[in-house]
Short mmCIF file of C-alpha atoms in Angstrom, two decimals:
data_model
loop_
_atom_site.label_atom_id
_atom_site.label_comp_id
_atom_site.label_asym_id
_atom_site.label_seq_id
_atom_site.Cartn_x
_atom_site.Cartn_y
_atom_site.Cartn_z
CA UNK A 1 -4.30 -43.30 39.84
CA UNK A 2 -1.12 -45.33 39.01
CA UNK A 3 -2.39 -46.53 36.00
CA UNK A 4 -3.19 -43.15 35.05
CA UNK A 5 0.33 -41.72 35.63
CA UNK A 6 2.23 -44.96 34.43
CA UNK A 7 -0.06 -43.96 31.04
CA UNK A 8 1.16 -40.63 31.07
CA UNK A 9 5.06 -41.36 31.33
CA UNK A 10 4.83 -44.20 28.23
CA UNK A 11 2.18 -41.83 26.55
CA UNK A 12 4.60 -38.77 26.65
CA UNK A 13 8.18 -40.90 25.63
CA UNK A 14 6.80 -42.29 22.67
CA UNK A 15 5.28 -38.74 21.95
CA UNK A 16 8.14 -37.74 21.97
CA UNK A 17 9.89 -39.73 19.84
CA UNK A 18 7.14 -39.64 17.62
CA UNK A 19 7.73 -35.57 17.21
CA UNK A 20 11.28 -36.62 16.93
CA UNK A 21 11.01 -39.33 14.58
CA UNK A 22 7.90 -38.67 12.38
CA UNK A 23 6.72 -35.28 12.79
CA UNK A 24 10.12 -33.67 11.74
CA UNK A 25 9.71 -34.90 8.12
CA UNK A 26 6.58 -32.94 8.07
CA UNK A 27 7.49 -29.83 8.62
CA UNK A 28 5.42 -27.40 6.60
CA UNK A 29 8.21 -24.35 5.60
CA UNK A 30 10.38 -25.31 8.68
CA UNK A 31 7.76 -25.47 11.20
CA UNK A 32 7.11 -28.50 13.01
CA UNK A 33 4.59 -28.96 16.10
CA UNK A 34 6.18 -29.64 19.78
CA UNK A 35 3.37 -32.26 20.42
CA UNK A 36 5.25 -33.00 23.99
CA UNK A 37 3.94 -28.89 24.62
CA UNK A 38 0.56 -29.57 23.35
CA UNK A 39 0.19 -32.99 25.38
CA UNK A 40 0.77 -31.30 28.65
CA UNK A 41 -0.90 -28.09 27.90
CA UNK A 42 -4.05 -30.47 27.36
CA UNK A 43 -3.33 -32.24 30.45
CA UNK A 44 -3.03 -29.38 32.67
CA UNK A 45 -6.48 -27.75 31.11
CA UNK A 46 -8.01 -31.40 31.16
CA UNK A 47 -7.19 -32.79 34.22
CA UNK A 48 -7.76 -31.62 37.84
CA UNK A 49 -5.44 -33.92 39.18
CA UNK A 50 -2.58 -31.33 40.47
CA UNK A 51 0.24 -34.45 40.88
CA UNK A 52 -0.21 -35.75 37.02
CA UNK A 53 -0.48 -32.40 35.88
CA UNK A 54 3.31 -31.62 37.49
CA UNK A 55 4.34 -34.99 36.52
CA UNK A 56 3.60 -34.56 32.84
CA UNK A 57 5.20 -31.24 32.96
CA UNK A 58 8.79 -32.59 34.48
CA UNK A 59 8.65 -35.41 32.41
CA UNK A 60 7.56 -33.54 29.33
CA UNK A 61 10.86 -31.01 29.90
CA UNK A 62 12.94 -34.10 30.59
CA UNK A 63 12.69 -35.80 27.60
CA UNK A 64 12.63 -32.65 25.79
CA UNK A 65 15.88 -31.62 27.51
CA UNK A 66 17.52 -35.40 26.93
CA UNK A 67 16.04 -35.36 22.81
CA UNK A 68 15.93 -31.63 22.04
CA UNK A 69 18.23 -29.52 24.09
CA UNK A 70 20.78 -31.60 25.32
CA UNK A 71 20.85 -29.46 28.56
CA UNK A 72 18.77 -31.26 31.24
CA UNK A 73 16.60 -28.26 32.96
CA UNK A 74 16.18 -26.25 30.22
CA UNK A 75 12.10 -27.65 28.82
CA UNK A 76 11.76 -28.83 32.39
CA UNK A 77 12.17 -25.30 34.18
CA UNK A 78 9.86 -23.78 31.33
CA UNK A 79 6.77 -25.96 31.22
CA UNK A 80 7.44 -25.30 35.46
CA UNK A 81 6.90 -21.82 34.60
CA UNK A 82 4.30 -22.42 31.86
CA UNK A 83 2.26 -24.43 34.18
CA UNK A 84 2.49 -21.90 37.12
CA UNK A 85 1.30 -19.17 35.22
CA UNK A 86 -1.75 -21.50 33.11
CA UNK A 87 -2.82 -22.18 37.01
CA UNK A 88 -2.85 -18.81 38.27
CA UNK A 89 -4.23 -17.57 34.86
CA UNK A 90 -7.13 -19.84 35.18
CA UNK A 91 -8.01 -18.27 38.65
CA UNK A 92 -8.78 -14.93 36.94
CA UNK A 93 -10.03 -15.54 33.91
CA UNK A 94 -11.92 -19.31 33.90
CA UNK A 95 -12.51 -19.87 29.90
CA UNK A 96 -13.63 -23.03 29.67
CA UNK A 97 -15.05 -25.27 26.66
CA UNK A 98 -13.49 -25.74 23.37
CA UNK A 99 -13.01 -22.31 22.83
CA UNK A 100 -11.29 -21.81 26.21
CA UNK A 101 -8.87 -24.35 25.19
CA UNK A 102 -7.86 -23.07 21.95
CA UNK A 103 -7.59 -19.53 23.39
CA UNK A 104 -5.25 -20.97 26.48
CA UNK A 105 -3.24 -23.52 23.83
CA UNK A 106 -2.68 -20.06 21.50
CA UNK A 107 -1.57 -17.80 24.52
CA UNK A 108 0.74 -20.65 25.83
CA UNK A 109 2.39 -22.11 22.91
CA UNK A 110 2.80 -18.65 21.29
CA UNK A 111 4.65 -18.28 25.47
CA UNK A 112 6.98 -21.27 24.95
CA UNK A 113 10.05 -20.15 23.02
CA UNK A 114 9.94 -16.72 24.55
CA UNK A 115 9.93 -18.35 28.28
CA UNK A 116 12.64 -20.75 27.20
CA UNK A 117 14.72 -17.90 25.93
CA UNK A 118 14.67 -16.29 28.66
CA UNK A 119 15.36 -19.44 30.98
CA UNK A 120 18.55 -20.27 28.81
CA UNK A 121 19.65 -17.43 30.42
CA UNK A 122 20.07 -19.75 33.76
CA UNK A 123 22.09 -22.15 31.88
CA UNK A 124 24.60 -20.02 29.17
CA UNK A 125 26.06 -16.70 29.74
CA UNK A 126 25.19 -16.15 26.26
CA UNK A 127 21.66 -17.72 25.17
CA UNK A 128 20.99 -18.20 21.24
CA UNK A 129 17.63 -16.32 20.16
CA UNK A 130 16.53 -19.26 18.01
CA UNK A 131 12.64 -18.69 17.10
CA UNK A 132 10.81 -15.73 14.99
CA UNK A 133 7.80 -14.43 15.34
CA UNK A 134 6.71 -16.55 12.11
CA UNK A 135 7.87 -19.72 13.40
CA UNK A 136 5.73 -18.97 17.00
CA UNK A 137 2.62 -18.37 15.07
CA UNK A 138 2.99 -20.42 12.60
CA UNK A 139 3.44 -23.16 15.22
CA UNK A 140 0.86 -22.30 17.42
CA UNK A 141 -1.35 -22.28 14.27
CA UNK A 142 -0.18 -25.52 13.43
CA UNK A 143 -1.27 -27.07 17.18
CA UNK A 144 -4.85 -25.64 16.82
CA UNK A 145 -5.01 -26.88 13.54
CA UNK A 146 -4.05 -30.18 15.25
CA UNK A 147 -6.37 -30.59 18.05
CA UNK A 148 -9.42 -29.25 15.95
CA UNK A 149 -8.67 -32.37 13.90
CA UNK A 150 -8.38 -34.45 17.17
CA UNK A 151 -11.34 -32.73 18.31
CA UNK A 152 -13.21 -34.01 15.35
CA UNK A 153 -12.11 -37.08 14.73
CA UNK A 154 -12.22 -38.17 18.62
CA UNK A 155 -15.65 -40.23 20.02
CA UNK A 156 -17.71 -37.77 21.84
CA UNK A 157 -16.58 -39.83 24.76
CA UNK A 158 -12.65 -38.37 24.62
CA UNK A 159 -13.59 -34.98 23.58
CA UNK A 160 -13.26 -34.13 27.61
CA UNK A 161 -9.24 -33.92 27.16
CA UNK A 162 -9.54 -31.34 25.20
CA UNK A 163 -12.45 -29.17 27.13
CA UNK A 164 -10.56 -26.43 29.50
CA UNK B 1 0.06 -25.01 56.44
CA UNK B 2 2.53 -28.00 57.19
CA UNK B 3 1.38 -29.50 53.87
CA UNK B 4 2.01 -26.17 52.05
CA UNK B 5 5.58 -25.84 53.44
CA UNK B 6 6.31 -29.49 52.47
CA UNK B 7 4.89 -28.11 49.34
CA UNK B 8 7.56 -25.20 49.03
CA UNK B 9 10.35 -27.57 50.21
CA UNK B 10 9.45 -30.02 47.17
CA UNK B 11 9.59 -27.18 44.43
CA UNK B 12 13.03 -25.59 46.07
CA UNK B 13 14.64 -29.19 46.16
CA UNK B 14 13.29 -30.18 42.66
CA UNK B 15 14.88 -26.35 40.94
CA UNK B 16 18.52 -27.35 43.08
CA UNK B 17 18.01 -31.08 41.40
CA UNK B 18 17.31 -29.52 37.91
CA UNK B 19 19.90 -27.12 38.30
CA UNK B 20 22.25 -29.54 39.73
CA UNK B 21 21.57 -32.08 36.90
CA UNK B 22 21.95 -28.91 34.13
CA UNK B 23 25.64 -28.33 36.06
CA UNK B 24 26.40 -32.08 35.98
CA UNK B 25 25.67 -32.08 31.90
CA UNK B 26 23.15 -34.53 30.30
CA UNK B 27 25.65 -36.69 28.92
CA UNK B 28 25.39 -40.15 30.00
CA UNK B 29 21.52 -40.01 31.33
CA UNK B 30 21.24 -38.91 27.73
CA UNK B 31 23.20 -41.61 25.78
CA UNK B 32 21.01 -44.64 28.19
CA UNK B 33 17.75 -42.57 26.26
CA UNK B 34 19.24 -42.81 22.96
CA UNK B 35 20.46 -46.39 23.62
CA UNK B 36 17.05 -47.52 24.68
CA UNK B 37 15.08 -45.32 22.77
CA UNK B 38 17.03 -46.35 19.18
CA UNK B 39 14.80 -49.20 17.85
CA UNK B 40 11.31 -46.96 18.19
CA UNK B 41 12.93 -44.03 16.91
CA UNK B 42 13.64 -46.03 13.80
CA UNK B 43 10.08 -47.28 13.72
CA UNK B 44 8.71 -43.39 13.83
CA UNK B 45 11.56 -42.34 11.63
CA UNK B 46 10.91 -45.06 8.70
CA UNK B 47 6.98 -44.14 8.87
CA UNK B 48 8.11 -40.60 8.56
CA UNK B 49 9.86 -40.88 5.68
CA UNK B 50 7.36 -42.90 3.85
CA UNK B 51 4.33 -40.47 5.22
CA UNK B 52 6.66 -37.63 3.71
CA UNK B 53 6.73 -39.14 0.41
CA UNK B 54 3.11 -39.42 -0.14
CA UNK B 55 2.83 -35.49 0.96
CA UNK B 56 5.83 -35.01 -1.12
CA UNK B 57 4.00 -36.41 -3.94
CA UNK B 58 1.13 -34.12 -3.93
CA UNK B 59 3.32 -31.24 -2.51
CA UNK B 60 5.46 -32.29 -5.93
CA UNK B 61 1.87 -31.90 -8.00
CA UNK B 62 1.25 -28.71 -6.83
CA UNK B 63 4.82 -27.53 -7.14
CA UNK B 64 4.70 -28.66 -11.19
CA UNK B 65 0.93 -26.65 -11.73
CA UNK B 66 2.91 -23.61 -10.12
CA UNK B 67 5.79 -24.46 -12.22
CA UNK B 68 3.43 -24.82 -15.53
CA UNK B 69 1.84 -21.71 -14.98
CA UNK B 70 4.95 -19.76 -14.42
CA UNK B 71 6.26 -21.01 -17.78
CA UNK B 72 3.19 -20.42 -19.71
CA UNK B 73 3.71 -17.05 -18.46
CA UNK B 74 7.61 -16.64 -19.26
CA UNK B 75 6.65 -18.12 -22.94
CA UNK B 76 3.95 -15.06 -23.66
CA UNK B 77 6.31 -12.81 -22.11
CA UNK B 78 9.53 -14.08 -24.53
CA UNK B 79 6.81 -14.02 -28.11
CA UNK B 80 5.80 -10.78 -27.35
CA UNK B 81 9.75 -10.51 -26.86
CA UNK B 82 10.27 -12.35 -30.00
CA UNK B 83 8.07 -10.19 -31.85
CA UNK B 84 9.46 -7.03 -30.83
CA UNK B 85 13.25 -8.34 -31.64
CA UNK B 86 11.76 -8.74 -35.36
CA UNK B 87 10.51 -5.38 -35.41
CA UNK B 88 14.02 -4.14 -34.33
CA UNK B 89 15.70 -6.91 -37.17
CA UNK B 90 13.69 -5.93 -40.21
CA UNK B 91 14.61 -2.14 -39.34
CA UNK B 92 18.05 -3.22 -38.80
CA UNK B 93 17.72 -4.97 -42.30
CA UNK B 94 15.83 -1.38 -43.79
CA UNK B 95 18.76 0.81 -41.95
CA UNK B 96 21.21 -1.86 -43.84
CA UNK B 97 20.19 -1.47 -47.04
CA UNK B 98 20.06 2.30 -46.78
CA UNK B 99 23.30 2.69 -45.95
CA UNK B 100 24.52 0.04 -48.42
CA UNK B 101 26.02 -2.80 -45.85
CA UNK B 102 25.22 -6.29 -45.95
CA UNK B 103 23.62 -7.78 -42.80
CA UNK B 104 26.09 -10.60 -43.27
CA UNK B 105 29.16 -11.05 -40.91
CA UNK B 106 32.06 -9.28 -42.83
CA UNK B 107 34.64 -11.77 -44.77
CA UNK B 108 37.45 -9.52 -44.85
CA UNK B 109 40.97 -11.28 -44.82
CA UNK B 110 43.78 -8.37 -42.99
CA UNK B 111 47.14 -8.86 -41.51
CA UNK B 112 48.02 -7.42 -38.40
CA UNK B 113 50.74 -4.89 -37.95
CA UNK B 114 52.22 -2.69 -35.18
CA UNK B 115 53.01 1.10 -35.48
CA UNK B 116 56.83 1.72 -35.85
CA UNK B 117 57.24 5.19 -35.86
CA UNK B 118 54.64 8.51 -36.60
CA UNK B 119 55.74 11.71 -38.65
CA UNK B 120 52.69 14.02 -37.42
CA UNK B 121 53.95 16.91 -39.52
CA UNK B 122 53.64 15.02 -42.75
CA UNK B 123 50.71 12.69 -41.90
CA UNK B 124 52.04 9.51 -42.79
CA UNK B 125 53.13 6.95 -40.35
CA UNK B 126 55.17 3.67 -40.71
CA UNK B 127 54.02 -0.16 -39.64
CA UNK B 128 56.08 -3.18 -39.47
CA UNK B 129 54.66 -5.02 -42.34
CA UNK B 130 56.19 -4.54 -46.35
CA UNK B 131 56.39 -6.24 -49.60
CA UNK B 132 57.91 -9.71 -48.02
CA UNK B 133 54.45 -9.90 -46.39
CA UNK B 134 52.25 -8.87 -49.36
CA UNK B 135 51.61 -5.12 -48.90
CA UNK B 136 50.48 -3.34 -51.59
CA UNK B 137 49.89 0.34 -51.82
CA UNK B 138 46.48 1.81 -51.94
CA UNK B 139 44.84 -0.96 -49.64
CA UNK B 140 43.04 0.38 -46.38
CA UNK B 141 44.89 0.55 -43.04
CA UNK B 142 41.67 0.25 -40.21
CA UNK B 143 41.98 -0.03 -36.44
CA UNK B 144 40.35 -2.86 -34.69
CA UNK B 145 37.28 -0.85 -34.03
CA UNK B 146 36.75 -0.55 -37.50
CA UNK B 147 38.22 2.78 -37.67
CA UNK B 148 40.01 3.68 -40.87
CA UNK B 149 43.30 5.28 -40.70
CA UNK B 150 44.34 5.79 -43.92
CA UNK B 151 45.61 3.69 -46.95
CA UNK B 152 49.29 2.17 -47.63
CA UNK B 153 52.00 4.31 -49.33
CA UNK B 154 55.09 3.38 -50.22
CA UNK B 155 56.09 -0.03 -49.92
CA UNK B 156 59.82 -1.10 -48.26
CA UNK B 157 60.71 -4.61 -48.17
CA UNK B 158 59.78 -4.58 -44.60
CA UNK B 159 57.45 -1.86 -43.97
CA UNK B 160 55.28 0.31 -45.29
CA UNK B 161 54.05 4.00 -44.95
CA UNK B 162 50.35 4.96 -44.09
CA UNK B 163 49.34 7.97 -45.44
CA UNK B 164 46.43 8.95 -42.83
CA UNK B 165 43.57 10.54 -43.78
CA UNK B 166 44.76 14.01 -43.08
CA UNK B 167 47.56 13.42 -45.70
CA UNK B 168 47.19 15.70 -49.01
CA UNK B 169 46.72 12.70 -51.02
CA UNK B 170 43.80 11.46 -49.51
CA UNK B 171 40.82 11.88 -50.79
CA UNK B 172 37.87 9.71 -49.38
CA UNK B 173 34.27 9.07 -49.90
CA UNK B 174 32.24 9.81 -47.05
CA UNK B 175 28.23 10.08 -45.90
CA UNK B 176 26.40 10.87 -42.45
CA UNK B 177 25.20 8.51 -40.65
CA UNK B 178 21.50 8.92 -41.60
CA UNK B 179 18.61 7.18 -43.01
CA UNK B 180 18.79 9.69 -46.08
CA UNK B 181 22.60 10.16 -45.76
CA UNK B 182 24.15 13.41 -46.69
CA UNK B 183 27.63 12.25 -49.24
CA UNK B 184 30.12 13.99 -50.51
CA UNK B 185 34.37 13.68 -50.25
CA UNK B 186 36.63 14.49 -47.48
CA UNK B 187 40.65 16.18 -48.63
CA UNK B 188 43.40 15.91 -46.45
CA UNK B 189 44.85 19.42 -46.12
CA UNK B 190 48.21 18.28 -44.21
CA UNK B 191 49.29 19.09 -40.95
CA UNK B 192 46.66 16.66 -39.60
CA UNK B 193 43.57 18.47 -40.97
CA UNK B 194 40.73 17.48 -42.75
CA UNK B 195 38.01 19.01 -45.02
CA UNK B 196 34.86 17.84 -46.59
CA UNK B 197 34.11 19.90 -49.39
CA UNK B 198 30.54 20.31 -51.17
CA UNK B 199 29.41 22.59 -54.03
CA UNK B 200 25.43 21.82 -52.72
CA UNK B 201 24.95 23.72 -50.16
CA UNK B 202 21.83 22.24 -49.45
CA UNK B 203 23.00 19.05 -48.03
CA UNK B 204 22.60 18.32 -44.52
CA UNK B 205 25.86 18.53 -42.55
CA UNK B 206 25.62 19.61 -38.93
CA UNK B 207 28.44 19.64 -36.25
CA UNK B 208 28.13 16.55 -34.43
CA UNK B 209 27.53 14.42 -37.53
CA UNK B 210 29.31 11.71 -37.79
CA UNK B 211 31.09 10.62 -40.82
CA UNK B 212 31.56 7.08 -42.28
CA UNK B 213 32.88 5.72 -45.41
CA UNK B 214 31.20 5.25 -48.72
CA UNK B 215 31.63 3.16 -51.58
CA UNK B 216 33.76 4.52 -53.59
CA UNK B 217 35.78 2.27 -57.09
CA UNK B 218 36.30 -0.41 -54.41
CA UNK B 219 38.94 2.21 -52.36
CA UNK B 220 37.47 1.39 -49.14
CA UNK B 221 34.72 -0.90 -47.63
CA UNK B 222 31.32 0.81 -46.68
CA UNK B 223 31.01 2.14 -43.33
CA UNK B 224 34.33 2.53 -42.05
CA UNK B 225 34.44 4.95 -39.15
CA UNK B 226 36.13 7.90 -40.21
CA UNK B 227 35.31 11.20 -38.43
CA UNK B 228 33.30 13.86 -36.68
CA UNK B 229 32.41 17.23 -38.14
CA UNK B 230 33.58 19.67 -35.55
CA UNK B 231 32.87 23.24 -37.82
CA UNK B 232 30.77 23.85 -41.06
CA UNK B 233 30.77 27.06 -43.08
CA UNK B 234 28.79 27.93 -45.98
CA UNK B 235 30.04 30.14 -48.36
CA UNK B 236 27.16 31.32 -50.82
CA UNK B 237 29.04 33.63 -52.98
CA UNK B 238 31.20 30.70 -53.82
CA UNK B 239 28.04 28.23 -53.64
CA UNK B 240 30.56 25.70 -51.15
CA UNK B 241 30.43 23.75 -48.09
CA UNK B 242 33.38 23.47 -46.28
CA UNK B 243 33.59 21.49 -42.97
CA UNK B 244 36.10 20.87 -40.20
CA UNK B 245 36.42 16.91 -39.30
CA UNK B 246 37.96 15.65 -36.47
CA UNK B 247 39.37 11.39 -37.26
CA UNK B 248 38.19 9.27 -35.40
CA UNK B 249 41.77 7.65 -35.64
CA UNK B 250 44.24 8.63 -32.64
CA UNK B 251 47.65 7.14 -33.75
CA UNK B 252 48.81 8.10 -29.83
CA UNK B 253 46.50 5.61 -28.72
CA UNK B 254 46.56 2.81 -31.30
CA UNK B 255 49.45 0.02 -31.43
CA UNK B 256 47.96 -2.48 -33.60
CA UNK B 257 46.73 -1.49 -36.87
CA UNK B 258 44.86 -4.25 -39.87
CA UNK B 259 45.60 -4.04 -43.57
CA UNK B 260 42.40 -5.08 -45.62
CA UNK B 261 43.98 -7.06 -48.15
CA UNK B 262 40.94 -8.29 -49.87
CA UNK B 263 36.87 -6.94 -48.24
#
């Protein structure tokens, strides 16, 4: 269970710099992937474990805040949010499978920049609409684009992580 | 229940911590990341770069077939531009030779002079320019729109009179402008009038024509702007043609007027 989480804290900073690091000089038209969203999306459909699934979400937002936003609270309070409503969501309507996944990844990602938006609103008087409608789609496009390839590159063996 | 309000507690002390920490400002949590975090970024940074060049190259390749194409496509579209242009140059060349001007840029040497003074009611006016300066009666006065005024009078030892084309003396060549031009020779009748005068009826001036020079003994150059016909009467008894012209030349507006000395 330690191991697990330890896994999940080294797993998501080097994610993250990776996204910072790498992935920004492949942006296709301005549109990058948040792969620190998509990892804990995929943990909170994956896993049933409740404490990693809340620990990858607050460290997630952390490092987002310290790389990304430069205003500690601001990813964490979101994926909070994001997670919260993923949880109850899956009470009501349990899709589950590889199709599940890609239809809760879509919903959620395309529910990112429009939760943080509103959140900013804790933390400025006067909160910067920074995303389009182009840039959500085109970046939730870009995530299922990603874990298809995951999906299909994967063993059999880790294909669970991405099963809802 | 005790383990759900320990539950509730957590959350409501973990929002006052994030909140807290968002008041406090990430600064110095923020520069032990960077600090620790430089060497990796670097790493992930240097493979980007190198991982963007090898897309870039192929992003390049498509870029130059898109590139290709759209030139292909510009060069069809400027021949059939090409093509048209020498449509509109050998009619330019046709319209040239009917009307009796070379194509050629025009090799006229002039001198420059300014307007000194205008006596409307005997259609002359004076410029600064006379014998000291080579002005010679008879030569062409134009504007620099290729207008012609009229041609030098008298000659003073520093200026000369220009009889304009309303003067009784002058007499000019003049045809429409037309493919099959309509010619005949325009009198100044004094007091800033001017007449064409025809004894064939049958040729084709209209009001609204306008009038340009003909050759003529080597008076004037060809095509020199000279007038508008504002009024045409026909008298068949007499078997004449008689029309009104308006000059093109307006001494009120002109300052600067050219002297062909040699065209």
């Amino acid at each position: 269970m330690i191991m697990s989480r330890v896994f999940l804290l080294i797993g998501l900073y080097f994610l993250t710099l990776f996204q910072l690091g790498f992935w920004s000089h492949l942006a296709i038209d301005g549109v990058w992937p948040n792969l620190v969203l998509l990892a804990v999306l995929l943990v909170a459909l994956s896993s049933k474990n409740k404490g990693l699934i809340w620990l990858a979400a607050l460290w997630g937002g952390f490092l987002l805040d310290i790389f990304y936003y430069h205003q500690i609270g601001l990813a964490i309070l979101t994926f909070i949010i994001l997670i919260s409503l993923l949880s109850l969501s899956r009470r009501f309507f349990a899709l589950e499978g590889m199709m599940g996944t890609l239809i809760y990844l879509a919903v959620f990602s395309l529910a990112y920049e429009p939760v943080r938006y509103i959140i900013s609103f804790i933390f400025t008087s006067s909160p910067v609409l920074s995303f389009d409608l182009f840039f959500l789609v085109a970046q939730t496009v870009y995530h299922l684009v990603l874990v298809l390839i995951f999906w299909l590159i994967l063993p059999v063996k880790f294909r669970r992580i991405f099963s809802a | 229940m005790k383990n759900n309000r320990r539950k509730w507690i957590a959350a409501v002390l973990l929002v006052m911590l994030v909140l807290g920490l968002s008041r406090l400002g990430a600064g110095p949590i923020e520069e032990i990341f960077y600090i620790a975090s430089q060497p990796f970024y670097r790493f992930f940074d240097y493979l980007g770069g190198k991982a963007s060049g090898l897309f870039g190259y192929f992003r390049d390749q498509q870029m130059l077939i898109i590139e290709r194409d759209d030139l292909a496509r510009e060069k069809e579209e400027l021949l059939s531009e090409l093509a048209r242009l020498s449509d509109y140059c050998l009619e330019k060349d046709e319209l040239a030779e009917v009307l009796g001007t070379e194509s050629d840029e025009l090799d006229w040497r002039v001198m420059m002079g300014k307007i000194t003074y205008v006596n409307a009611s005997q259609d002359w006016i004076m410029i600064n320019l006379g014998r000291r300066d080579g002005v010679e009666t008879g030569q062409p006065v134009i504007t620099s729109n290729h207008v012609l005024a009229g041609r030098v009078g008298q000659v003073y030892e520093r200026q000369a009179e220009v009889k304009l084309l309303s003067h009784a003396d002058s007499l000019v060549k003049v045809k429409t402008v037309d493919v099959s031009p309509a010619v005949s020779f325009l009198q100044g009748k004094g007091g800033l009038r001017t007449v064409l005068q025809s004894a064939d009826l049958t040729q084709d001036f209209k009001v609204g024509d306008d009038l340009v020079t003909d050759v003529f003994r080597d008076e004037y150059p060809a095509n020199l702007l000279v007038g508008q016909i504002v009024q045409v009467e026909r008298d068949e008894v007499r078997s004449m043609l008689a029309a009104q012209v308006m000059p093109f030349f307006d001494w009120s507006t002109e300052r600067n007027l050219f002297i062909l000395e040699d065209f």
